[in-house]
Tab-separated table of C-alpha atoms and ligand atoms in Angstrom:
chain	number	residue	atom	x	y	z
A	1	MET	CA	2.861	-12.543	-27.708
A	2	PHE	CA	4.076	-8.982	-27.685
A	3	ASN	CA	6.529	-8.531	-30.544
A	4	GLY	CA	8.652	-5.458	-30.156
A	5	ASP	CA	12.029	-4.348	-31.290
A	6	THR	CA	15.169	-5.263	-29.419
A	7	ILE	CA	16.148	-3.192	-26.400
A	8	ALA	CA	19.371	-2.928	-24.434
A	9	ALA	CA	20.532	-1.232	-21.233
A	10	ILE	CA	23.089	-1.384	-18.474
A	11	ALA	CA	21.284	-3.404	-15.804
A	12	THR	CA	23.646	-2.774	-12.889
A	13	PRO	CA	23.731	0.494	-10.919
A	14	PRO	CA	25.940	3.346	-12.111
A	15	GLY	CA	29.409	3.545	-10.604
A	16	ILE	CA	32.220	1.090	-10.132
A	17	GLY	CA	31.564	-2.551	-9.259
A	18	GLY	CA	33.018	-6.025	-9.478
A	19	ILE	CA	30.913	-6.785	-12.505
A	20	GLY	CA	28.513	-4.826	-14.666
A	21	ILE	CA	25.752	-6.366	-16.722
A	22	ILE	CA	24.380	-5.375	-20.102
A	23	ARG	CA	20.929	-6.735	-20.732
A	24	ILE	CA	19.437	-7.190	-24.197
A	25	SER	CA	15.882	-8.345	-24.887
A	26	GLY	CA	14.023	-8.955	-28.122
A	27	PRO	CA	14.152	-10.899	-31.388
A	28	LEU	CA	17.650	-9.638	-32.288
A	29	ALA	CA	19.229	-10.455	-28.926
A	30	LYS	CA	20.935	-13.635	-30.059
A	31	ASN	CA	22.048	-12.081	-33.343
A	32	ILE	CA	23.677	-9.173	-31.524
A	33	LEU	CA	25.504	-11.548	-29.220
A	34	THR	CA	26.833	-13.536	-32.179
A	35	GLN	CA	28.072	-10.341	-33.834
A	36	LEU	CA	29.972	-9.157	-30.753
A	37	PHE	CA	31.052	-12.283	-28.918
A	38	GLN	CA	34.156	-14.282	-29.677
A	39	SER	CA	35.516	-17.297	-27.924
A	40	LYS	CA	38.284	-19.783	-28.483
A	41	ARG	CA	35.771	-22.582	-28.758
A	42	ALA	CA	34.037	-21.041	-31.796
A	43	THR	CA	30.579	-21.245	-30.229
A	44	LYS	CA	28.023	-19.767	-32.549
A	45	GLU	CA	25.300	-22.007	-31.193
A	46	PHE	CA	24.449	-20.724	-27.742
A	47	LYS	CA	22.554	-23.143	-25.551
A	48	SER	CA	19.844	-21.503	-23.479
A	49	HIS	CA	20.715	-20.613	-19.881
A	50	LYS	CA	24.359	-21.611	-20.278
A	51	LEU	CA	27.159	-19.256	-19.383
A	52	TYR	CA	29.868	-18.773	-22.035
A	53	TYR	CA	33.332	-17.340	-21.461
A	54	GLY	CA	34.853	-15.152	-24.193
A	55	HIS	CA	35.560	-11.635	-25.413
A	56	ILE	CA	33.498	-8.797	-26.799
A	57	ILE	CA	35.029	-7.596	-30.048
A	58	ASP	CA	34.328	-4.326	-31.824
A	59	PRO	CA	33.137	-5.648	-35.208
A	60	GLU	CA	34.578	-2.613	-37.032
A	61	THR	CA	38.109	-2.590	-35.600
A	62	ARG	CA	38.243	-6.274	-34.532
A	63	GLU	CA	39.713	-5.031	-31.265
A	64	VAL	CA	38.966	-6.767	-27.969
A	65	VAL	CA	36.805	-4.490	-25.806
A	66	ASP	CA	36.382	-6.641	-22.688
A	67	GLU	CA	36.640	-10.120	-21.284
A	68	VAL	CA	33.143	-11.334	-20.424
A	69	LEU	CA	30.707	-14.075	-19.529
A	70	ALA	CA	27.603	-14.198	-21.687
A	71	VAL	CA	24.323	-16.019	-21.410
A	72	LEU	CA	21.370	-16.416	-23.734
A	73	MET	CA	17.955	-17.112	-22.256
A	74	ARG	CA	15.610	-18.333	-24.942
A	75	ALA	CA	11.975	-17.189	-25.078
A	76	PRO	CA	9.737	-17.772	-23.289
A	77	HIS	CA	11.949	-18.793	-20.375
A	78	SER	CA	13.375	-15.389	-19.535
A	79	TYR	CA	12.487	-12.361	-17.427
A	80	THR	CA	10.758	-10.587	-20.320
A	81	GLY	CA	9.448	-13.716	-22.013
A	82	GLU	CA	11.538	-12.825	-25.093
A	83	ASP	CA	15.051	-13.912	-26.054
A	84	VAL	CA	17.265	-12.247	-23.465
A	85	VAL	CA	21.049	-11.911	-23.491
A	86	GLU	CA	23.118	-10.823	-20.514
A	87	ILE	CA	26.733	-9.873	-20.877
A	88	HIS	CA	28.644	-9.890	-17.598
A	89	ALA	CA	31.544	-7.512	-18.037
A	90	HIS	CA	33.866	-5.526	-15.787
A	91	GLY	CA	31.898	-3.067	-13.690
A	92	GLY	CA	33.239	0.315	-14.777
A	93	PRO	CA	31.084	3.097	-16.199
A	94	LEU	CA	33.265	3.677	-19.264
A	95	ILE	CA	33.590	0.038	-20.288
A	96	LEU	CA	29.870	-0.571	-19.828
A	97	LYS	CA	29.004	2.502	-21.865
A	98	LYS	CA	31.276	1.208	-24.633
A	99	LEU	CA	29.671	-2.237	-24.594
A	100	LEU	CA	26.203	-0.718	-24.603
A	101	ASP	CA	27.098	1.429	-27.624
A	102	LEU	CA	28.230	-1.696	-29.473
A	103	THR	CA	24.893	-3.411	-28.840
A	104	LEU	CA	23.077	-0.327	-30.108
A	105	LYS	CA	25.197	-0.252	-33.261
A	106	ALA	CA	24.491	-3.945	-33.730
A	107	GLY	CA	20.745	-3.333	-33.894
A	108	ALA	CA	19.319	-2.736	-30.402
A	109	ARG	CA	17.699	0.428	-29.136
A	110	LEU	CA	18.203	1.957	-25.709
A	111	ALA	CA	15.562	0.658	-23.296
A	112	GLU	CA	13.241	3.066	-21.526
A	113	PRO	CA	12.874	2.979	-17.724
A	114	GLY	CA	11.037	-0.179	-16.714
A	115	GLU	CA	10.800	-1.453	-20.263
A	116	PHE	CA	12.120	-4.950	-19.471
A	117	THR	CA	9.507	-5.340	-16.749
A	118	LYS	CA	6.840	-3.836	-19.010
A	119	ARG	CA	7.634	-6.505	-21.599
A	120	ALA	CA	7.443	-9.172	-18.904
A	121	PHE	CA	3.964	-7.832	-18.129
A	122	LEU	CA	2.887	-7.584	-21.790
A	123	ASN	CA	4.069	-11.138	-22.376
A	124	GLY	CA	2.125	-12.411	-19.393
A	125	ARG	CA	5.174	-13.313	-17.289
A	126	LEU	CA	3.927	-11.032	-14.492
A	127	ASP	CA	0.585	-9.432	-13.843
A	128	LEU	CA	0.436	-5.736	-13.107
A	129	THR	CA	0.477	-5.997	-9.308
A	130	GLN	CA	3.567	-8.198	-9.565
A	131	ALA	CA	5.265	-5.738	-11.914
A	132	GLU	CA	4.544	-3.003	-9.388
A	133	ALA	CA	5.992	-5.191	-6.651
A	134	VAL	CA	9.284	-5.353	-8.554
A	135	ILE	CA	9.796	-1.632	-7.859
A	136	ASP	CA	8.909	-2.151	-4.215
A	137	VAL	CA	11.359	-5.017	-3.813
A	138	ILE	CA	14.115	-2.863	-5.267
A	139	SER	CA	13.284	0.192	-3.194
A	140	ALA	CA	12.274	-1.418	0.118
A	141	ARG	CA	13.794	0.448	3.097
A	142	THR	CA	12.707	-1.815	5.914
A	143	GLU	CA	12.241	-5.544	6.449
A	144	ARG	CA	8.521	-4.928	6.711
A	145	GLU	CA	8.361	-3.224	3.306
A	146	LEU	CA	10.472	-5.958	1.743
A	147	LYS	CA	8.257	-8.714	3.084
A	148	ILE	CA	5.123	-7.056	1.783
A	149	ALA	CA	6.708	-6.450	-1.635
A	150	THR	CA	7.914	-10.048	-1.872
A	151	HIS	CA	4.435	-11.335	-1.107
A	152	GLN	CA	2.964	-9.110	-3.765
A	153	LEU	CA	5.596	-10.287	-6.235
A	154	GLN	CA	4.497	-13.828	-5.492
A	155	GLY	CA	0.981	-12.855	-6.463
A	156	TYR	CA	-0.813	-12.718	-3.095
A	157	LEU	CA	-2.869	-9.676	-4.089
A	158	SER	CA	-3.699	-10.903	-7.584
A	159	GLU	CA	-4.862	-14.239	-6.204
A	160	ARG	CA	-7.461	-12.466	-4.075
A	161	ILE	CA	-8.573	-10.352	-7.013
A	162	LYS	CA	-8.825	-13.357	-9.330
A	163	LYS	CA	-10.965	-15.234	-6.823
A	164	ILE	CA	-13.393	-12.331	-6.580
A	165	ARG	CA	-13.492	-12.024	-10.368
A	166	ASN	CA	-14.255	-15.720	-10.773
A	167	CYS	CA	-17.352	-15.369	-8.647
A	168	LEU	CA	-18.460	-12.323	-10.640
A	169	ARG	CA	-17.847	-14.145	-13.929
A	170	GLU	CA	-19.897	-17.104	-12.821
A	171	PHE	CA	-22.748	-14.827	-11.855
A	172	LYS	CA	-22.510	-12.984	-15.163
A	173	ALA	CA	-22.736	-16.275	-17.079
A	174	HIS	CA	-25.952	-17.119	-15.236
A	175	LEU	CA	-27.364	-13.705	-16.001
A	176	GLU	CA	-26.462	-14.056	-19.665
A	177	VAL	CA	-28.492	-17.228	-19.966
A	178	ALA	CA	-31.473	-15.415	-18.542
A	179	ILE	CA	-30.935	-12.510	-20.940
A	180	ASP	CA	-30.530	-14.753	-23.999
A	181	PHE	CA	-33.494	-16.991	-23.284
A	182	PRO	CA	-36.068	-14.750	-21.659
A	183	GLU	CA	-39.005	-16.806	-22.962
A	184	GLU	CA	-37.697	-19.931	-21.244
A	185	ASP	CA	-38.730	-18.363	-17.992
A	186	ILE	CA	-35.798	-19.933	-16.239
A	187	GLU	CA	-35.350	-18.634	-12.794
A	188	ILE	CA	-32.326	-16.431	-13.457
A	189	VAL	CA	-30.568	-17.534	-10.408
A	190	PRO	CA	-31.848	-18.304	-7.022
A	191	PRO	CA	-31.576	-14.663	-5.900
A	192	LYS	CA	-31.024	-15.629	-2.286
A	193	LEU	CA	-27.991	-17.725	-3.125
A	194	TRP	CA	-26.467	-15.015	-5.281
A	195	LEU	CA	-27.131	-12.272	-2.792
A	196	SER	CA	-25.241	-14.216	-0.196
A	197	ARG	CA	-22.414	-15.088	-2.603
A	198	ILE	CA	-22.038	-11.479	-3.777
A	199	LYS	CA	-21.870	-10.414	-0.168
A	200	LYS	CA	-19.444	-13.082	1.044
A	201	GLU	CA	-17.288	-13.608	-2.022
A	202	VAL	CA	-17.228	-10.103	-3.511
A	203	ILE	CA	-18.286	-7.240	-1.277
A	204	GLU	CA	-16.713	-8.398	1.981
A	205	PRO	CA	-13.348	-9.401	0.511
A	206	ILE	CA	-13.088	-6.057	-1.311
A	207	GLU	CA	-13.991	-4.208	1.868
A	208	ARG	CA	-11.248	-6.082	3.683
A	209	LEU	CA	-8.678	-5.069	1.071
A	210	VAL	CA	-9.712	-1.420	1.295
A	211	LYS	CA	-9.422	-1.676	5.056
A	212	ILE	CA	-5.897	-3.069	4.860
A	213	TYR	CA	-5.017	-0.078	2.725
A	214	SER	CA	-6.366	2.501	5.134
A	215	GLU	CA	-4.946	0.787	8.201
A	216	ASN	CA	-1.529	0.781	6.648
A	217	ARG	CA	-1.675	4.159	4.999
A	218	ALA	CA	-1.238	5.639	8.448
A	219	LEU	CA	1.799	3.478	9.034
A	220	ARG	CA	3.421	4.219	5.690
A	221	GLU	CA	3.007	7.941	5.905
A	222	GLY	CA	3.307	8.234	9.663
A	223	ALA	CA	0.151	8.176	11.749
A	224	VAL	CA	-1.257	11.365	13.259
A	225	LEU	CA	-2.302	11.139	16.891
A	226	ALA	CA	-4.146	14.014	18.593
A	227	ILE	CA	-4.416	14.480	22.349
A	228	VAL	CA	-7.701	16.211	23.108
A	229	GLY	CA	-9.858	16.956	26.110
A	230	LYS	CA	-11.104	19.683	28.417
A	231	PRO	CA	-8.662	22.267	29.782
A	232	ASN	CA	-6.465	21.169	32.674
A	233	VAL	CA	-7.075	17.419	32.416
A	234	GLY	CA	-3.347	16.783	31.784
A	235	LYS	CA	-2.984	16.680	27.986
A	236	SER	CA	0.360	18.485	27.917
A	237	SER	CA	1.586	16.392	30.833
A	238	LEU	CA	0.728	13.284	28.801
A	239	LEU	CA	2.573	14.623	25.739
A	240	ASN	CA	5.684	15.186	27.851
A	241	CYS	CA	5.310	11.744	29.336
A	242	LEU	CA	5.140	10.041	25.932
A	243	LEU	CA	8.069	12.072	24.585
A	244	LYS	CA	10.041	11.607	27.817
A	245	GLU	CA	10.933	15.304	27.806
A	246	GLU	CA	9.414	18.532	29.084
A	247	ARG	CA	8.242	19.723	25.699
A	248	ALA	CA	4.966	21.487	26.514
A	249	ILE	CA	4.267	23.974	29.287
A	250	VAL	CA	2.275	22.485	32.136
A	251	THR	CA	0.532	24.677	34.720
A	252	PRO	CA	-2.487	24.326	37.010
A	253	ILE	CA	-4.143	27.138	35.043
A	254	PRO	CA	-6.856	25.910	32.637
A	255	GLY	CA	-6.165	27.142	29.118
A	256	THR	CA	-2.378	26.876	29.305
A	257	THR	CA	-1.898	25.384	25.852
A	258	ARG	CA	-3.061	27.754	23.139
A	259	ASP	CA	-1.507	26.346	19.984
A	260	VAL	CA	-1.061	22.851	18.566
A	261	ILE	CA	2.273	21.363	19.629
A	262	GLU	CA	3.577	18.609	17.358
A	263	GLU	CA	6.395	16.134	17.825
A	264	VAL	CA	7.324	12.764	16.369
A	265	LEU	CA	7.114	9.749	18.605
A	266	ASN	CA	8.477	6.313	17.772
A	267	ILE	CA	6.418	3.401	19.051
A	268	ASN	CA	7.846	-0.023	18.095
A	269	GLY	CA	9.475	1.402	14.977
A	270	VAL	CA	6.343	3.159	13.786
A	271	ALA	CA	6.588	6.932	13.409
A	272	ILE	CA	3.652	8.683	15.020
A	273	ARG	CA	3.128	12.404	14.759
A	274	ILE	CA	1.692	13.380	18.082
A	275	ALA	CA	-0.166	16.661	18.612
A	276	ASP	CA	-1.039	18.251	21.947
A	277	THR	CA	-3.951	20.634	21.522
A	278	ALA	CA	-5.631	23.471	23.394
A	279	GLY	CA	-8.277	22.321	25.874
A	280	LEU	CA	-11.677	22.366	24.194
A	281	ARG	CA	-14.096	24.832	25.779
A	282	LYS	CA	-16.172	27.862	24.944
A	283	THR	CA	-14.118	30.944	25.684
A	284	GLN	CA	-14.081	34.700	25.138
A	285	ASP	CA	-10.308	34.767	24.850
A	286	VAL	CA	-9.332	35.546	21.247
A	287	VAL	CA	-6.093	33.535	21.270
A	288	GLU	CA	-7.660	30.573	22.981
A	289	THR	CA	-10.567	30.589	20.504
A	290	ILE	CA	-8.107	30.216	17.644
A	291	GLY	CA	-6.392	27.425	19.583
A	292	VAL	CA	-9.704	25.612	19.972
A	293	GLU	CA	-10.346	25.931	16.213
A	294	ARG	CA	-6.922	24.481	15.500
A	295	ALA	CA	-7.561	21.630	17.894
A	296	LYS	CA	-10.716	20.789	15.961
A	297	GLU	CA	-8.824	20.832	12.663
A	298	LYS	CA	-6.315	18.405	14.160
A	299	ILE	CA	-9.121	16.113	15.218
A	300	SER	CA	-10.393	15.996	11.652
A	301	VAL	CA	-7.051	14.811	10.219
A	302	ALA	CA	-6.017	12.520	13.071
A	303	ASP	CA	-5.768	8.757	12.585
A	304	ILE	CA	-6.237	8.195	16.273
A	305	ILE	CA	-7.376	10.322	19.234
A	306	LEU	CA	-6.374	10.183	22.856
A	307	TRP	CA	-9.348	11.638	24.671
A	308	VAL	CA	-8.063	12.684	28.087
A	309	VAL	CA	-10.444	12.911	31.029
A	310	ASP	CA	-9.602	13.841	34.624
A	311	ARG	CA	-10.511	10.774	36.665
A	312	SER	CA	-10.677	12.623	39.948
A	313	VAL	CA	-13.671	14.802	39.051
A	314	PRO	CA	-17.126	13.918	37.719
A	315	LEU	CA	-17.802	14.087	33.980
A	316	GLU	CA	-19.391	17.313	32.828
A	317	GLU	CA	-21.514	18.304	29.902
A	318	GLU	CA	-18.341	19.704	28.293
A	319	ASP	CA	-16.763	16.227	28.252
A	320	ARG	CA	-19.782	14.811	26.471
A	321	GLU	CA	-19.638	17.637	23.932
A	322	ILE	CA	-16.053	16.666	23.193
A	323	PHE	CA	-17.128	13.080	22.726
A	324	GLU	CA	-19.623	14.301	20.114
A	325	GLU	CA	-16.719	15.916	18.233
A	326	ILE	CA	-14.604	12.784	18.151
A	327	LYS	CA	-17.017	9.887	18.141
A	328	GLU	CA	-16.479	9.146	14.423
A	329	LYS	CA	-12.745	8.723	15.064
A	330	LYS	CA	-10.666	5.851	16.334
A	331	THR	CA	-10.369	6.901	19.970
A	332	ILE	CA	-8.799	5.741	23.206
A	333	LEU	CA	-10.307	7.108	26.408
A	334	VAL	CA	-7.457	8.044	28.741
A	335	LEU	CA	-8.408	8.443	32.392
A	336	ASN	CA	-5.705	10.658	33.851
A	337	LYS	CA	-4.757	11.523	37.419
A	338	CYS	CA	-5.284	7.963	38.657
A	339	ASP	CA	-2.959	8.853	41.570
A	340	LEU	CA	-5.831	10.915	43.048
A	341	PRO	CA	-9.011	9.434	44.566
A	342	SER	CA	-11.156	8.387	41.636
A	343	VAL	CA	-14.795	9.339	41.108
A	344	LEU	CA	-15.231	7.789	37.637
A	345	ASP	CA	-16.193	4.151	37.224
A	346	THR	CA	-14.626	2.447	34.204
A	347	GLU	CA	-17.500	-0.009	33.797
A	348	ILE	CA	-20.018	2.807	33.528
A	349	LEU	CA	-17.774	4.733	31.120
A	350	LYS	CA	-17.323	1.641	28.994
A	351	LYS	CA	-21.093	1.288	28.705
A	352	GLU	CA	-21.628	4.950	27.883
A	353	PHE	CA	-18.833	5.449	25.321
A	354	ASN	CA	-17.863	1.961	24.178
A	355	LEU	CA	-14.161	2.870	23.837
A	356	PRO	CA	-10.933	1.199	24.909
A	357	ILE	CA	-10.038	2.727	28.294
A	358	VAL	CA	-6.622	3.173	29.897
A	359	SER	CA	-6.012	4.581	33.341
A	360	ILE	CA	-2.812	6.609	33.771
A	361	SER	CA	-1.050	9.174	35.867
A	362	ALA	CA	0.799	11.599	33.629
A	363	LEU	CA	2.285	13.211	36.717
A	364	TYR	CA	3.786	9.973	38.051
A	365	HIS	CA	4.319	8.239	34.670
A	366	GLN	CA	1.988	5.375	35.474
A	367	GLY	CA	0.212	3.294	32.828
A	368	ILE	CA	2.161	4.858	29.951
A	369	GLU	CA	3.559	1.586	28.589
A	370	LYS	CA	0.135	0.044	28.529
A	371	LEU	CA	-1.178	3.119	26.730
A	372	GLU	CA	1.580	2.816	24.114
A	373	ARG	CA	0.684	-0.828	23.590
A	374	ILE	CA	-2.946	0.041	23.026
A	375	ILE	CA	-2.063	2.907	20.656
A	376	PHE	CA	0.050	0.498	18.601
A	377	GLN	CA	-2.640	-2.149	18.629
A	378	GLN	CA	-5.346	0.301	17.587
A	379	LEU	CA	-3.231	1.620	14.725
A	380	LEU	CA	-2.008	-1.726	13.454
A	381	GLY	CA	-4.898	-3.943	14.348
A	382	ASN	CA	-3.987	-7.345	15.676
A	383	THR	CA	-2.203	-8.577	12.597
A	384	SER	CA	1.370	-7.428	13.106
A	385	VAL	CA	2.601	-7.593	9.517
A	386	PRO	CA	-0.054	-7.710	6.815
A	387	GLU	CA	0.667	-10.127	3.975
A	388	PHE	CA	0.379	-7.370	1.450
A	389	VAL	CA	-0.794	-3.793	1.275
A	390	PRO	CA	-2.788	-2.452	-1.644
A	391	LYS	CA	-1.443	0.755	-3.154
A	392	LEU	CA	-3.414	3.945	-3.659
A	393	ARG	CA	-4.066	2.934	-7.272
A	394	HIS	CA	-5.420	-0.421	-6.115
A	395	LYS	CA	-7.547	1.150	-3.434
A	396	GLN	CA	-9.165	3.617	-5.808
A	397	THR	CA	-10.006	0.854	-8.252
A	398	LEU	CA	-11.212	-1.435	-5.475
A	399	GLU	CA	-13.614	1.286	-4.393
A	400	LYS	CA	-14.938	1.526	-7.941
A	401	ALA	CA	-15.488	-2.227	-7.971
A	402	LEU	CA	-17.122	-2.092	-4.557
A	403	MET	CA	-19.619	0.526	-5.679
A	404	ALA	CA	-20.538	-1.504	-8.741
A	405	ALA	CA	-20.896	-4.707	-6.712
A	406	ARG	CA	-23.155	-2.975	-4.204
A	407	LYS	CA	-25.260	-1.618	-7.069
A	408	ALA	CA	-25.568	-5.120	-8.509
A	409	LYS	CA	-26.652	-6.464	-5.141
A	410	GLU	CA	-29.292	-3.763	-4.862
A	411	ALA	CA	-30.537	-4.497	-8.361
A	412	VAL	CA	-31.003	-8.173	-7.454
A	413	GLU	CA	-32.755	-7.199	-4.239
A	414	LYS	CA	-35.139	-4.967	-6.132
A	415	GLY	CA	-35.773	-7.736	-8.642
A	416	LEU	CA	-34.576	-5.640	-11.606
A	417	PRO	CA	-34.183	-7.413	-14.967
A	418	PRO	CA	-30.938	-9.371	-15.419
A	419	VAL	CA	-29.626	-6.881	-18.006
A	420	PHE	CA	-29.301	-4.213	-15.332
A	421	VAL	CA	-27.564	-6.502	-12.912
A	422	SER	CA	-25.246	-7.666	-15.649
A	423	ILE	CA	-24.070	-4.111	-16.417
A	424	ASP	CA	-23.057	-3.556	-12.804
A	425	ILE	CA	-21.320	-6.907	-12.628
A	426	GLN	CA	-19.324	-6.063	-15.752
A	427	GLU	CA	-18.331	-2.739	-14.231
A	428	ALA	CA	-17.019	-4.490	-11.142
A	429	LEU	CA	-15.158	-7.017	-13.308
A	430	ASP	CA	-13.525	-4.242	-15.330
A	431	ALA	CA	-12.427	-2.327	-12.253
A	432	LEU	CA	-10.837	-5.441	-10.756
A	433	GLY	CA	-9.261	-6.226	-14.117
A	434	GLU	CA	-7.562	-2.853	-13.999
A	435	ILE	CA	-5.725	-3.826	-10.843
A	436	ILE	CA	-4.114	-6.921	-12.295
A	437	GLY	CA	-3.595	-5.290	-15.684
A	438	GLU	CA	-6.191	-6.958	-17.855
A	439	THR	CA	-8.108	-3.801	-18.605
A	440	THR	CA	-5.654	-1.112	-17.565
A	441	PRO	CA	-5.557	2.012	-19.754
A	442	ASP	CA	-2.232	2.722	-21.476
A	443	ASP	CA	-1.612	6.007	-19.691
A	444	VAL	CA	-1.867	4.249	-16.326
A	445	LEU	CA	0.643	1.645	-17.514
A	446	ASP	CA	2.997	4.406	-18.635
A	447	VAL	CA	2.865	6.050	-15.223
A	448	ILE	CA	3.550	2.767	-13.460
A	449	PHE	CA	6.515	1.717	-15.579
A	450	SER	CA	8.094	5.150	-15.712
A	451	GLN	CA	8.754	4.807	-11.960
A	452	PHE	CA	11.344	2.134	-12.679
A	453	CYS	CA	14.998	2.722	-13.373
A	454	ILE	CA	16.561	2.034	-16.741
A	455	GLY	CA	17.678	-1.564	-17.125
A	456	LYS	CA	14.883	-3.030	-14.981
B	501	GTP	N1	-2.331	14.655	40.429
B	501	GTP	C1	-2.097	14.736	39.110
B	501	GTP	N2	-2.012	15.914	38.526
B	501	GTP	C2	-1.794	15.975	37.198
B	501	GTP	C3	-1.650	14.794	36.423
B	501	GTP	N3	-1.456	15.150	35.127
B	501	GTP	C4	-1.468	16.493	35.118
B	501	GTP	N4	-1.648	17.000	36.343
B	501	GTP	C5	-1.719	18.408	36.730
B	501	GTP	O1	-2.849	19.001	36.104
B	501	GTP	C6	-2.553	20.361	35.765
B	501	GTP	C7	-2.820	20.593	34.278
B	501	GTP	O2	-1.911	19.844	33.503
B	501	GTP	P1	-1.654	20.143	31.965
B	501	GTP	O3	-0.833	19.020	31.456
B	501	GTP	O4	-1.151	21.517	31.786
B	501	GTP	O5	-3.132	20.032	31.424
B	501	GTP	P2	-3.691	20.379	29.953
B	501	GTP	O6	-4.783	19.417	29.694
B	501	GTP	O7	-2.589	20.425	28.986
B	501	GTP	O8	-4.308	21.801	30.169
B	501	GTP	P3	-4.582	22.950	29.075
B	501	GTP	O9	-3.355	23.107	28.261
B	501	GTP	O10	-4.873	24.128	29.911
B	501	GTP	O11	-5.757	22.511	28.292
B	501	GTP	C8	-1.097	20.576	36.144
B	501	GTP	O12	-1.060	21.187	37.398
B	501	GTP	C9	-0.548	19.174	36.212
B	501	GTP	O13	0.550	19.056	37.101
B	501	GTP	C10	-1.759	13.539	37.103
B	501	GTP	O14	-1.637	12.436	36.502
B	501	GTP	N5	-1.979	13.546	38.430
B	502	MG	MG1	-1.908	21.892	27.784
């Protein structure tokens, strides 16, 4: 068990409140309480988890400082896993400051931000992902964020990680036998079985976690949607339609939009930054050329593309060139001008491009709701609220683990000696251990806990 000094802090937010709480954690917690607390029923023996009514006395002057309720939570059954004392006093900044000073004089030291939670982690009360979730629970702005944080606090993410690690550990144990007794000529492991287990129980689950991260990154930071297509197909009309205002200039002249026009659109509570771009074509016009360059830059950063095609005219080589530009991206093919006689067949387009297709009329506002639904679905996937979302730190470490696991799989496939495979497996184990805090470097821990407020 981690054995530190005794720390104290005001645990309630600054300002005036009904009550304010001083929290003390560490080996001296009970001693400090005994020094400061006085009650009519001369209780010097505090029972754990029992609330006591009394007064805080300044030991030097013997003066009463405040009327309080105090509780001692004996190790290990407390938030930090150490002896913890909470003094519930009146919630004013001056009185709380005074009480805190008394605890410091009595032997505690001022806690650093997040130090209570850090102790909970060091004492094994929480793993690292759960400690991180504590910040998220406190700072959640929406129901969605709160739900995700609560799941992570309950250990949903760590459970997945532990399961993957168990499989890796089992494999490593098999490899070790083969390394230790090479002369026995034991078949290391039926390679087929392990290849399939590494794939199903390690690589695929990690890939899924990374995917959850990237799918939700867009939602956390606001997704970027780019409207692209040939000149004059109705891109700006579509932007106006989605925004429900005449934001961009619309004319029958191809090459109307020269610059990127950006606005924020709200679809089902998700902020989407939507960009109308210059029609993509080869042109001699200097301004338009710059516009086309900017459109291409937008494509490269977009999370999702609306590729607009004019349904009333045949596809041209230019349309296919645009498809080449965007085919790596998540794209919805939007067939515009469906109010006019159509010459494009959706079945044929589906075969050629293999994209979700929506038919609309930007001029008459037809099909827009369906398009919004598909945009939302494409961005969020079909799961409406994910159980948990890995953080950037998790994702980076997951990718490290993924690389190592893939290397291990390759090594088995190539029939390399078990020592080689074992090194890769260990690397994957270490990376995953970093996520839950088993092998996390100190500087990473410092960064994580410094994000907390004092008293948490
Ligand atoms: N019939 C019909 N006409 C449309 C529709 N959408 C757009 N238009 C017309 O098509 C022309 C071009 O529309 P824009 O929205 O400016 O097209 P754009 O793709 O932004 O064009 P550039 O900015 O030049 O690349 C305008 O005359 C629009 O009124 C539609 O759904 N049906
Ligand atoms: Mg335009």
